[in-house]
Amino acid sequence: MMNFDGLDPGLGEYAPGLDSSMDPRLDPALLQGVELDPDALAVPESMHIVEGMYSELHSVAAEVGIPVTATHFDLQEELLWMGNHRGHASSFFGPTMGRYSSFQVHMTDDIRHIQSMDTGVLFLTKNNLKCLTRGGLIMFDYPMEEGADMHSLILTDNNTLLMGGLQNYVAELDLTTVQETQKFTVEVPGVAIMRQSNRFFFCGHTSGKVSLRDLRTFKMEHEFDAFSGSLSDFDVHGNLLAACGFSSRGLNGLSCDRFLMVYDLRMMRAITPMQVHVDPLFLHFIPTYTSRLAIISQTGQCQFCEPTGLANLADIFHVNTVGQLLMSFDVSSSKQALSFGDSGGCVHLWSSAPEVSFNSYSRETELALPCLVDSLPQLDWNHELMPLSLLPMPLTNTEPLLSDWPTSFITPSPRRAPLVDPEILRTMKTVGFIGYAPNPRTRPRNQVPYKIKDIELEYDSYNQVPESPIGRDEEPHLYMVPKKYRKVTIKYSKLGLEDFDFKHYNRTLFAGLEPHIPNAYCNCMIQVLYFLEPVRCLVQNHLCQKEFCLACELGFLFHMLDLSRGDPCQASNFLRAFRTIPEASALGLILADSDEQTGKARLGRLIQSWNRFILAQLHQETLEQEGPQAYRGASSSTLGSSGESVIGRLFGCEVENSSLCRCGKETVRSSLTLLFTMHYPEQRSPDKTIEEYDFAEILKKSICLEQSTQAWCDNCEKYQPTVQTRNIRCLPDVLVINCEVNSTKEAEFWKAQTEYAYSKALKKEAAEPPKPKEPLPTEWCLEEELCSVEGVTFDTQAEDMRHVWIPLSLKMCISKTQGLEVSSLSEGEELTESEEAEGASVFDLVVTVSHIQDARTGGNLVAHIKVGETYHQRKEGVTHQQWYLFNDFLIEPIDKAESAQFDVNWKVPAVLYYVKRNYNAKYDLRIKNPIDANVLLTEASLARKQRKSHATFIPLMVSEMPQAADLVGLDAEFVTLNQEEAELRSDGTKSTIKPSQMSVARITCVRGQGTNEGVPFIDDYISTQEQVVDYLTQYSGIKPGDLDAKISSKHLTTLKSTYLKLRFLIDTGVRFVGHGLQKDFRVINLMVPKEQVIDTVYLFHMPRKRMISLRFLAWYFLDLNIQSETHDSIEDARTALQLYRKSVELSHNGGQEEFRKVLKALYEKGRKLDWKVPDIDSADGQGSPKSTAVFPSVMGL
């Protein structure tokens, strides 16, 4: 006999509204012997709930005889949702299961999945997704394409969901725009069940398999073959995955498997299957005290067990379905309630607590308000201001509403885009495919005639691109990245960089570049440009008036690289200027910090775009005709006067582009190109095998490119299919090649070619008799090289040809009959006299830039560079050539064969540089320093409010120009652009992940000798265009507004202007005196020879003791109380000068032994006072005895 104690009394009145075929009263045959209890909404008092054990709390018949296909506990409110086979949905409130809402979701299809959100509830049917409010109002209705057979959905975040079913794709939907963003292809027969953890998406297939997929790309990472027949259900908790399903039984079809498959997600393997005593159809982890599993059979038997233990018969209970089958099952988020839906239309609620709550923290449910029709306020019809809208009016079907406009009035009519101003077209300069023009000011700023819908130009598809161009088919750890190629990071301590051992990474005298600066991904390409001698000389001779000029900044950086003796440098000023170039931003070359740290940036494609951009930018900047030079004086540069830049002569190649329309009209135009992009042939073979090609053959086709495309024909006056061909008229001195290995297809092509080349090398070695091995080092040297690298041995056998496709030398010639001819040149082979007469040239490989694919670090870029003789001569005093690996601040000599090896599984080619042999002879490689004494003369301030009465310094006169060994007191103040990123270790110590990014805000230089000793001659505030997050006013004295040209009263200049002044002082040979100058020069981005730096930090320092502050030294030795409220760079620079004079006086009077005693007394006094300056009461209130007697001339400012 069926128990209907909990049946909803409103069922008889509600059901006819859904199905007109049902009688207004329930069929007596259905309710024979059943009494409907009017108080059934309350839990019967006879029902006893045992705390901690699940037992039936309530049962409700939603629609008698209509199977319940989905149940779901609302995650925000105390509601239980159900959906049935006829597309109807109902919700029940709280443990009493009072009916809350009921509505039709779909007219015919069954509801397969229900998911609650903050704003509404999602209902998934076969080919439709509908979102409704909890009261039943439609928020959106999303129909799917024909053939869709959806079964499950999962919310990946608040605004995105994935839908899967029995088709070969999983769709991603953006809930904000209600549009499909992308489709992920999956194997047939599709995805029936989906779960998610913090590591993977888990997809259950009807074939009996469970696949684990990447959270970002949805690529399959692992797969478990759980059951031979089909999968019924699975769940994931912690490191365990449990699944139930069906096994094949030959001709007898499928049978329910009583063994649950359990997998350990740490080791990705199955553990001992667990036998249960029911036929499992549903299972769910219920992690309360332990990780219990609830296993449900279709007949209503339920069993609880531990996934790693044995099932116990005592843990079985039964859901009373009166012979009906269970169709759905769900567990509340609080784990206190279970819901079951059966084929008879009943929903059963089981609970483990008498006062059950579905969620730990539920918001209040909005209940319906009582009808207020009878309590409407009295309206005074005679009142003149009474709005007529308050009068309730009946709607009639006889007359149309005023708001019911005809279709012709509401059809959208898009307007044409406005024409571009002719003045913009006339003055526009094109860089690549982007045009730039000055604003003609014909319209108000930021306004257009009408609003145009914003269109996203480029969809951010980084999340869908696999880390490696060959995808995730193989385990990433199988391709071990060698240690020297991995991303290097600086480990910061309390002392910052002082105790970091850079020599461990670089034992050469060449300088590396530090990687922690934003957009430092281009470090390797900066090294490439530096080791091209004509480029190095060009930018160091270049100087212009532009505030942000990349050629100027490269010249300053290359000067630092020249001076360095193995210490790493920073490209901070160059990258600061780089971030201000609008073309760089338009091309997407400026990365956000999040993209750099998370490894989302596609570095291979990015560095190739950067390579194209920097060559064009340097060509443009060095080609521009320049007016009077503010910084040059007499030493004007001759560059740009001839109408051709050195960059154009080096990299430029005049190309002839021909477009032939099918009407016969041919258009020919000439242009200058600075680099070429590789184009790989399409694979047309039916078996998809990749044919063998020679690199020289592919390079020739890429240079002399022929392709078909749609183009405008003036003759036909419309777009027509045209054949475009490109031919070159001359050969460049430096051949730059972008490899364009950006997808799986190109990577597979490159991989196949390296395998062909390797097999050919093996056959060649087997055919030739073995040669005796020559002694090192001449074995691995090119002709005329002197190898002096100790402890390095290389092998040039066929094994060196593994992963090598590109030749180390190329022979190129432009003949009148054949056009461009390109061929590989073997080692030691030279041109014949006839070939030289025909104009043939030999190009040697000198640079390869690679993208290192390392899943653990997000990848990085490295460069292999063949360093020439002149560089070794300057650094080491020897004359030879050698290949080096440049990986930020890691520099290591390598074999020439390694430079051409590209295992695309982890090392992907990006950029190649071939140079014409002996090309340097054509260029003037002398460097004449363009910075002269004029930079120290008076200059105007950028600040509008700055007056001469506010001047804090007196510029140098011509008679005061500094000489070598003169003293200059220096101090700098800084502001913070980005805060430090740090983490706390488990032992409580702090680890700096990324240091704070500082920017110089004020630089002061004071005279160190003469009648005006102590008087500043430079006191520049540096204007910055970047956002300052902390002015550090307490330590820097810089206040908000001091660096703003509109409101500042200070002497405001550009960083470049002040940088040139300091560079002139360094080049002159002055000696800088200051406190903590090492950090100052580092942030200013200057390399100063150690013999030109006198740092008072080290003058008054004993080995293995702490550093002493300037304030304490000034109080102890000079009786000065400085920095009491804030820092002043003029005061600090003067104090450092006085301390230097004091140290000279102490050393001269008592010798080193006496000076050591003074230092011991200093440290003893400091320990007693805890290194804090005692308060001194004096007339000026600051406790500082400095007066006009110290520097009398200062008072005249």
PDB file of C-alpha atoms in Angstrom, residues 248-471:
ATOM      1  CA  SER A 248      29.144  -5.754 -21.545  1.00  0.00           C
ATOM      2  CA  ARG A 249      27.828  -9.280 -21.256  1.00  0.00           C
ATOM      3  CA  GLY A 250      28.211 -10.499 -24.804  1.00  0.00           C
ATOM      4  CA  LEU A 251      24.894 -11.182 -26.517  1.00  0.00           C
ATOM      5  CA  ASN A 252      22.992 -10.451 -23.324  1.00  0.00           C
ATOM      6  CA  GLY A 253      23.712  -6.734 -23.667  1.00  0.00           C
ATOM      7  CA  LEU A 254      24.648  -4.588 -20.673  1.00  0.00           C
ATOM      8  CA  SER A 255      24.392  -5.439 -17.004  1.00  0.00           C
ATOM      9  CA  CYS A 256      24.843  -3.220 -13.973  1.00  0.00           C
ATOM     10  CA  ASP A 257      28.346  -3.632 -12.555  1.00  0.00           C
ATOM     11  CA  ARG A 258      28.419  -3.957  -8.746  1.00  0.00           C
ATOM     12  CA  PHE A 259      32.079  -2.941  -8.657  1.00  0.00           C
ATOM     13  CA  LEU A 260      32.763   0.769  -8.283  1.00  0.00           C
ATOM     14  CA  MET A 261      35.923   1.972 -10.023  1.00  0.00           C
ATOM     15  CA  VAL A 262      37.991   4.257  -7.775  1.00  0.00           C
ATOM     16  CA  TYR A 263      40.966   6.281  -9.097  1.00  0.00           C
ATOM     17  CA  ASP A 264      43.750   8.140  -7.303  1.00  0.00           C
ATOM     18  CA  LEU A 265      44.163  11.529  -9.034  1.00  0.00           C
ATOM     19  CA  ARG A 266      47.639  12.047  -7.596  1.00  0.00           C
ATOM     20  CA  MET A 267      49.151   9.051  -9.383  1.00  0.00           C
ATOM     21  CA  MET A 268      46.509   8.909 -12.145  1.00  0.00           C
ATOM     22  CA  ARG A 269      45.827   5.223 -11.710  1.00  0.00           C
ATOM     23  CA  ALA A 270      43.075   2.956 -10.452  1.00  0.00           C
ATOM     24  CA  ILE A 271      43.101   1.619  -6.920  1.00  0.00           C
ATOM     25  CA  THR A 272      41.257  -1.512  -5.743  1.00  0.00           C
ATOM     26  CA  PRO A 273      37.675  -1.582  -7.122  1.00  0.00           C
ATOM     27  CA  MET A 274      35.012  -1.565  -4.421  1.00  0.00           C
ATOM     28  CA  GLN A 275      32.217  -4.117  -4.392  1.00  0.00           C
ATOM     29  CA  VAL A 276      28.792  -2.899  -3.215  1.00  0.00           C
ATOM     30  CA  HIS A 277      25.571  -4.720  -2.408  1.00  0.00           C
ATOM     31  CA  VAL A 278      23.183  -2.704  -4.583  1.00  0.00           C
ATOM     32  CA  ASP A 279      22.999  -2.149  -8.321  1.00  0.00           C
ATOM     33  CA  PRO A 280      24.504   1.370  -8.532  1.00  0.00           C
ATOM     34  CA  LEU A 281      22.847   3.922 -10.798  1.00  0.00           C
ATOM     35  CA  PHE A 282      23.803   7.146  -8.984  1.00  0.00           C
ATOM     36  CA  LEU A 283      26.662   7.941  -6.656  1.00  0.00           C
ATOM     37  CA  HIS A 284      27.742  11.042  -4.818  1.00  0.00           C
ATOM     38  CA  PHE A 285      30.427  11.917  -2.285  1.00  0.00           C
ATOM     39  CA  ILE A 286      28.972  13.182   0.984  1.00  0.00           C
ATOM     40  CA  PRO A 287      32.049  14.501   2.827  1.00  0.00           C
ATOM     41  CA  THR A 288      30.948  15.235   6.376  1.00  0.00           C
ATOM     42  CA  TYR A 289      33.105  13.601   9.038  1.00  0.00           C
ATOM     43  CA  THR A 290      34.631  11.309   6.432  1.00  0.00           C
ATOM     44  CA  SER A 291      34.544  11.061   2.636  1.00  0.00           C
ATOM     45  CA  ARG A 292      31.468   8.868   2.459  1.00  0.00           C
ATOM     46  CA  LEU A 293      29.975   7.697  -0.805  1.00  0.00           C
ATOM     47  CA  ALA A 294      26.217   7.430  -1.299  1.00  0.00           C
ATOM     48  CA  ILE A 295      25.367   4.714  -3.866  1.00  0.00           C
ATOM     49  CA  ILE A 296      21.789   4.609  -5.144  1.00  0.00           C
ATOM     50  CA  SER A 297      20.112   1.855  -7.169  1.00  0.00           C
ATOM     51  CA  GLN A 298      17.223   2.397  -9.552  1.00  0.00           C
ATOM     52  CA  THR A 299      14.895   0.370  -7.311  1.00  0.00           C
ATOM     53  CA  GLY A 300      15.465   2.703  -4.348  1.00  0.00           C
ATOM     54  CA  GLN A 301      18.188   0.900  -2.414  1.00  0.00           C
ATOM     55  CA  CYS A 302      20.821   3.256  -0.927  1.00  0.00           C
ATOM     56  CA  GLN A 303      24.151   2.311   0.591  1.00  0.00           C
ATOM     57  CA  PHE A 304      26.815   4.402   2.325  1.00  0.00           C
ATOM     58  CA  CYS A 305      30.441   3.305   2.333  1.00  0.00           C
ATOM     59  CA  GLU A 306      33.998   4.601   2.430  1.00  0.00           C
ATOM     60  CA  PRO A 307      35.648   4.709  -1.022  1.00  0.00           C
ATOM     61  CA  THR A 308      38.773   2.960   0.261  1.00  0.00           C
ATOM     62  CA  GLY A 309      37.057   0.521   2.613  1.00  0.00           C
ATOM     63  CA  LEU A 310      34.663  -2.414   2.430  1.00  0.00           C
ATOM     64  CA  ALA A 311      30.920  -1.989   1.924  1.00  0.00           C
ATOM     65  CA  ASN A 312      28.783  -3.002   4.908  1.00  0.00           C
ATOM     66  CA  LEU A 313      25.292  -4.497   4.581  1.00  0.00           C
ATOM     67  CA  ALA A 314      24.217  -2.584   7.680  1.00  0.00           C
ATOM     68  CA  ASP A 315      24.661   0.733   5.820  1.00  0.00           C
ATOM     69  CA  ILE A 316      21.817   0.028   3.360  1.00  0.00           C
ATOM     70  CA  PHE A 317      18.430   1.802   3.549  1.00  0.00           C
ATOM     71  CA  HIS A 318      15.470   1.860   1.172  1.00  0.00           C
ATOM     72  CA  VAL A 319      13.495   4.685  -0.456  1.00  0.00           C
ATOM     73  CA  ASN A 320       9.815   3.754  -0.543  1.00  0.00           C
ATOM     74  CA  THR A 321       8.916   4.346  -4.205  1.00  0.00           C
ATOM     75  CA  VAL A 322       5.888   1.973  -4.252  1.00  0.00           C
ATOM     76  CA  GLY A 323       7.335   0.037  -7.154  1.00  0.00           C
ATOM     77  CA  GLN A 324       8.436   3.096  -9.129  1.00  0.00           C
ATOM     78  CA  LEU A 325      12.012   3.555 -10.376  1.00  0.00           C
ATOM     79  CA  LEU A 326      14.342   6.342  -9.208  1.00  0.00           C
ATOM     80  CA  MET A 327      15.127   8.742 -12.058  1.00  0.00           C
ATOM     81  CA  SER A 328      17.149  11.514 -10.353  1.00  0.00           C
ATOM     82  CA  PHE A 329      19.186  12.173  -7.236  1.00  0.00           C
ATOM     83  CA  ASP A 330      20.879  15.174  -5.636  1.00  0.00           C
ATOM     84  CA  VAL A 331      22.642  16.156  -2.397  1.00  0.00           C
ATOM     85  CA  SER A 332      22.326  19.561  -0.742  1.00  0.00           C
ATOM     86  CA  SER A 333      25.400  21.730  -0.301  1.00  0.00           C
ATOM     87  CA  SER A 334      25.137  21.342   3.480  1.00  0.00           C
ATOM     88  CA  LYS A 335      25.163  17.494   3.040  1.00  0.00           C
ATOM     89  CA  GLN A 336      22.156  17.313   5.422  1.00  0.00           C
ATOM     90  CA  ALA A 337      19.522  16.504   2.793  1.00  0.00           C
ATOM     91  CA  LEU A 338      19.101  14.049  -0.076  1.00  0.00           C
ATOM     92  CA  SER A 339      16.456  14.292  -2.789  1.00  0.00           C
ATOM     93  CA  PHE A 340      15.119  11.511  -5.004  1.00  0.00           C
ATOM     94  CA  GLY A 341      12.796  11.790  -8.010  1.00  0.00           C
ATOM     95  CA  ASP A 342      10.945   8.689  -9.202  1.00  0.00           C
ATOM     96  CA  SER A 343       9.113   7.620 -12.339  1.00  0.00           C
ATOM     97  CA  GLY A 344       5.730   8.059 -10.641  1.00  0.00           C
ATOM     98  CA  GLY A 345       6.118  11.822 -10.269  1.00  0.00           C
ATOM     99  CA  CYS A 346       7.051  11.866  -6.575  1.00  0.00           C
ATOM    100  CA  VAL A 347       9.935  13.746  -4.964  1.00  0.00           C
ATOM    101  CA  HIS A 348      11.340  12.245  -1.760  1.00  0.00           C
ATOM    102  CA  LEU A 349      13.315  14.307   0.765  1.00  0.00           C
ATOM    103  CA  TRP A 350      15.642  12.493   3.163  1.00  0.00           C
ATOM    104  CA  SER A 351      17.511  14.211   5.941  1.00  0.00           C
ATOM    105  CA  SER A 352      20.118  13.529   8.619  1.00  0.00           C
ATOM    106  CA  ALA A 353      18.870  16.236  11.021  1.00  0.00           C
ATOM    107  CA  PRO A 354      15.422  17.187  12.337  1.00  0.00           C
ATOM    108  CA  GLU A 355      16.038  20.904  11.665  1.00  0.00           C
ATOM    109  CA  VAL A 356      17.451  20.503   8.183  1.00  0.00           C
ATOM    110  CA  SER A 357      18.888  23.375   6.121  1.00  0.00           C
ATOM    111  CA  PHE A 358      19.837  22.899   2.498  1.00  0.00           C
ATOM    112  CA  ASN A 359      22.719  25.422   2.576  1.00  0.00           C
ATOM    113  CA  SER A 360      25.077  26.562   5.292  1.00  0.00           C
ATOM    114  CA  TYR A 361      24.172  30.208   4.645  1.00  0.00           C
ATOM    115  CA  SER A 362      20.972  30.724   2.663  1.00  0.00           C
ATOM    116  CA  ARG A 363      19.531  34.090   1.816  1.00  0.00           C
ATOM    117  CA  GLU A 364      15.954  34.865   2.673  1.00  0.00           C
ATOM    118  CA  THR A 365      13.444  33.571   0.145  1.00  0.00           C
ATOM    119  CA  GLU A 366      11.091  36.167  -1.285  1.00  0.00           C
ATOM    120  CA  LEU A 367       7.550  34.922  -0.687  1.00  0.00           C
ATOM    121  CA  ALA A 368       4.446  36.082  -2.586  1.00  0.00           C
ATOM    122  CA  LEU A 369       2.590  39.048  -1.136  1.00  0.00           C
ATOM    123  CA  PRO A 370      -1.157  38.864  -0.432  1.00  0.00           C
ATOM    124  CA  CYS A 371      -3.526  40.360  -3.023  1.00  0.00           C
ATOM    125  CA  LEU A 372      -4.013  44.107  -2.537  1.00  0.00           C
ATOM    126  CA  VAL A 373      -6.874  44.633  -5.018  1.00  0.00           C
ATOM    127  CA  ASP A 374      -9.411  45.368  -2.289  1.00  0.00           C
ATOM    128  CA  SER A 375      -7.171  47.825  -0.489  1.00  0.00           C
ATOM    129  CA  LEU A 376      -6.497  50.309  -3.295  1.00  0.00           C
ATOM    130  CA  PRO A 377      -6.492  53.942  -2.141  1.00  0.00           C
ATOM    131  CA  GLN A 378      -9.503  56.168  -2.827  1.00  0.00           C
ATOM    132  CA  LEU A 379      -8.913  58.321  -5.925  1.00  0.00           C
ATOM    133  CA  ASP A 380     -10.330  61.819  -6.226  1.00  0.00           C
ATOM    134  CA  TRP A 381     -11.456  62.144  -9.835  1.00  0.00           C
ATOM    135  CA  ASN A 382     -11.827  65.935  -9.531  1.00  0.00           C
ATOM    136  CA  HIS A 383      -8.176  66.472  -8.513  1.00  0.00           C
ATOM    137  CA  GLU A 384      -6.382  68.193 -11.407  1.00  0.00           C
ATOM    138  CA  LEU A 385      -2.954  66.644 -10.717  1.00  0.00           C
ATOM    139  CA  MET A 386      -4.169  63.082 -10.206  1.00  0.00           C
ATOM    140  CA  PRO A 387      -2.234  60.850 -12.707  1.00  0.00           C
ATOM    141  CA  LEU A 388      -4.542  58.776 -14.870  1.00  0.00           C
ATOM    142  CA  SER A 389      -2.075  55.870 -14.720  1.00  0.00           C
ATOM    143  CA  LEU A 390      -3.352  55.103 -11.221  1.00  0.00           C
ATOM    144  CA  LEU A 391      -6.730  54.089 -12.637  1.00  0.00           C
ATOM    145  CA  PRO A 392      -6.894  50.328 -13.267  1.00  0.00           C
ATOM    146  CA  MET A 393      -8.052  49.808 -16.847  1.00  0.00           C
ATOM    147  CA  PRO A 394      -9.158  46.504 -18.406  1.00  0.00           C
ATOM    148  CA  LEU A 395      -7.278  45.313 -21.484  1.00  0.00           C
ATOM    149  CA  THR A 396      -9.421  44.705 -24.528  1.00  0.00           C
ATOM    150  CA  ASN A 397      -8.567  42.698 -27.602  1.00  0.00           C
ATOM    151  CA  THR A 398     -10.563  44.901 -29.960  1.00  0.00           C
ATOM    152  CA  GLU A 399      -8.187  47.859 -30.189  1.00  0.00           C
ATOM    153  CA  PRO A 400      -4.390  47.758 -30.579  1.00  0.00           C
ATOM    154  CA  LEU A 401      -2.179  49.334 -27.967  1.00  0.00           C
ATOM    155  CA  LEU A 402      -0.447  52.624 -28.746  1.00  0.00           C
ATOM    156  CA  SER A 403       2.934  50.971 -28.052  1.00  0.00           C
ATOM    157  CA  ASP A 404       2.259  48.219 -30.589  1.00  0.00           C
ATOM    158  CA  TRP A 405       4.220  49.764 -33.469  1.00  0.00           C
ATOM    159  CA  PRO A 406       4.105  48.271 -36.966  1.00  0.00           C
ATOM    160  CA  THR A 407       7.081  46.141 -38.049  1.00  0.00           C
ATOM    161  CA  SER A 408       8.268  48.708 -40.581  1.00  0.00           C
ATOM    162  CA  PHE A 409       8.920  51.196 -37.766  1.00  0.00           C
ATOM    163  CA  ILE A 410      10.951  48.882 -35.570  1.00  0.00           C
ATOM    164  CA  THR A 411      13.125  47.139 -38.179  1.00  0.00           C
ATOM    165  CA  PRO A 412      16.782  48.054 -37.451  1.00  0.00           C
ATOM    166  CA  SER A 413      18.382  50.102 -40.191  1.00  0.00           C
ATOM    167  CA  PRO A 414      22.183  50.222 -39.760  1.00  0.00           C
ATOM    168  CA  ARG A 415      23.906  53.400 -40.841  1.00  0.00           C
ATOM    169  CA  ARG A 416      27.011  53.490 -42.978  1.00  0.00           C
ATOM    170  CA  ALA A 417      30.316  54.268 -41.292  1.00  0.00           C
ATOM    171  CA  PRO A 418      31.279  57.957 -41.578  1.00  0.00           C
ATOM    172  CA  LEU A 419      33.884  58.831 -44.167  1.00  0.00           C
ATOM    173  CA  VAL A 420      37.430  59.375 -42.950  1.00  0.00           C
ATOM    174  CA  ASP A 421      38.487  63.001 -42.965  1.00  0.00           C
ATOM    175  CA  PRO A 422      40.522  63.652 -46.169  1.00  0.00           C
ATOM    176  CA  GLU A 423      43.075  65.597 -44.111  1.00  0.00           C
ATOM    177  CA  ILE A 424      43.731  62.468 -42.045  1.00  0.00           C
ATOM    178  CA  LEU A 425      44.237  60.399 -45.204  1.00  0.00           C
ATOM    179  CA  ARG A 426      46.588  63.031 -46.635  1.00  0.00           C
ATOM    180  CA  THR A 427      48.861  63.214 -43.576  1.00  0.00           C
ATOM    181  CA  MET A 428      48.674  59.546 -42.590  1.00  0.00           C
ATOM    182  CA  LYS A 429      51.868  57.503 -42.203  1.00  0.00           C
ATOM    183  CA  THR A 430      51.544  53.740 -42.465  1.00  0.00           C
ATOM    184  CA  VAL A 431      53.542  51.391 -40.251  1.00  0.00           C
ATOM    185  CA  GLY A 432      52.825  47.838 -41.342  1.00  0.00           C
ATOM    186  CA  PHE A 433      49.044  47.703 -41.600  1.00  0.00           C
ATOM    187  CA  ILE A 434      48.391  50.535 -39.128  1.00  0.00           C
ATOM    188  CA  GLY A 435      48.066  54.176 -40.130  1.00  0.00           C
ATOM    189  CA  TYR A 436      48.878  57.154 -37.879  1.00  0.00           C
ATOM    190  CA  ALA A 437      47.977  60.800 -38.479  1.00  0.00           C
ATOM    191  CA  PRO A 438      47.785  63.990 -36.379  1.00  0.00           C
ATOM    192  CA  ASN A 439      44.351  65.061 -35.214  1.00  0.00           C
ATOM    193  CA  PRO A 440      43.110  67.750 -37.672  1.00  0.00           C
ATOM    194  CA  ARG A 441      40.893  69.229 -34.884  1.00  0.00           C
ATOM    195  CA  THR A 442      37.845  69.395 -37.153  1.00  0.00           C
ATOM    196  CA  ARG A 443      35.592  67.869 -34.493  1.00  0.00           C
ATOM    197  CA  PRO A 444      35.335  68.233 -30.716  1.00  0.00           C
ATOM    198  CA  ARG A 445      37.668  65.908 -28.846  1.00  0.00           C
ATOM    199  CA  ASN A 446      36.400  62.346 -28.214  1.00  0.00           C
ATOM    200  CA  GLN A 447      33.211  62.944 -30.208  1.00  0.00           C
ATOM    201  CA  VAL A 448      31.870  61.444 -33.418  1.00  0.00           C
ATOM    202  CA  PRO A 449      28.683  62.386 -35.332  1.00  0.00           C
ATOM    203  CA  TYR A 450      26.815  59.390 -33.951  1.00  0.00           C
ATOM    204  CA  LYS A 451      27.557  56.545 -31.623  1.00  0.00           C
ATOM    205  CA  ILE A 452      29.195  53.527 -33.230  1.00  0.00           C
ATOM    206  CA  LYS A 453      28.907  50.213 -31.493  1.00  0.00           C
ATOM    207  CA  ASP A 454      32.215  49.225 -29.987  1.00  0.00           C
ATOM    208  CA  ILE A 455      33.682  46.216 -31.719  1.00  0.00           C
ATOM    209  CA  GLU A 456      36.327  44.116 -30.099  1.00  0.00           C
ATOM    210  CA  LEU A 457      39.174  44.122 -32.598  1.00  0.00           C
ATOM    211  CA  GLU A 458      40.989  41.110 -31.374  1.00  0.00           C
ATOM    212  CA  TYR A 459      39.537  38.317 -29.310  1.00  0.00           C
ATOM    213  CA  ASP A 460      41.874  37.264 -26.520  1.00  0.00           C
ATOM    214  CA  SER A 461      42.392  33.640 -27.389  1.00  0.00           C
ATOM    215  CA  TYR A 462      45.427  33.078 -25.215  1.00  0.00           C
ATOM    216  CA  ASN A 463      43.474  30.755 -22.982  1.00  0.00           C
ATOM    217  CA  GLN A 464      42.690  28.458 -25.887  1.00  0.00           C
ATOM    218  CA  VAL A 465      46.257  28.167 -27.157  1.00  0.00           C
ATOM    219  CA  PRO A 466      48.272  25.292 -25.752  1.00  0.00           C
ATOM    220  CA  GLU A 467      51.568  26.019 -24.078  1.00  0.00           C
ATOM    221  CA  SER A 468      53.442  24.204 -26.809  1.00  0.00           C
ATOM    222  CA  PRO A 469      52.787  24.425 -30.560  1.00  0.00           C
ATOM    223  CA  ILE A 470      52.511  20.653 -30.729  1.00  0.00           C
ATOM    224  CA  GLY A 471      49.695  20.621 -28.152  1.00  0.00           C
TER     225      GLY A 471
END
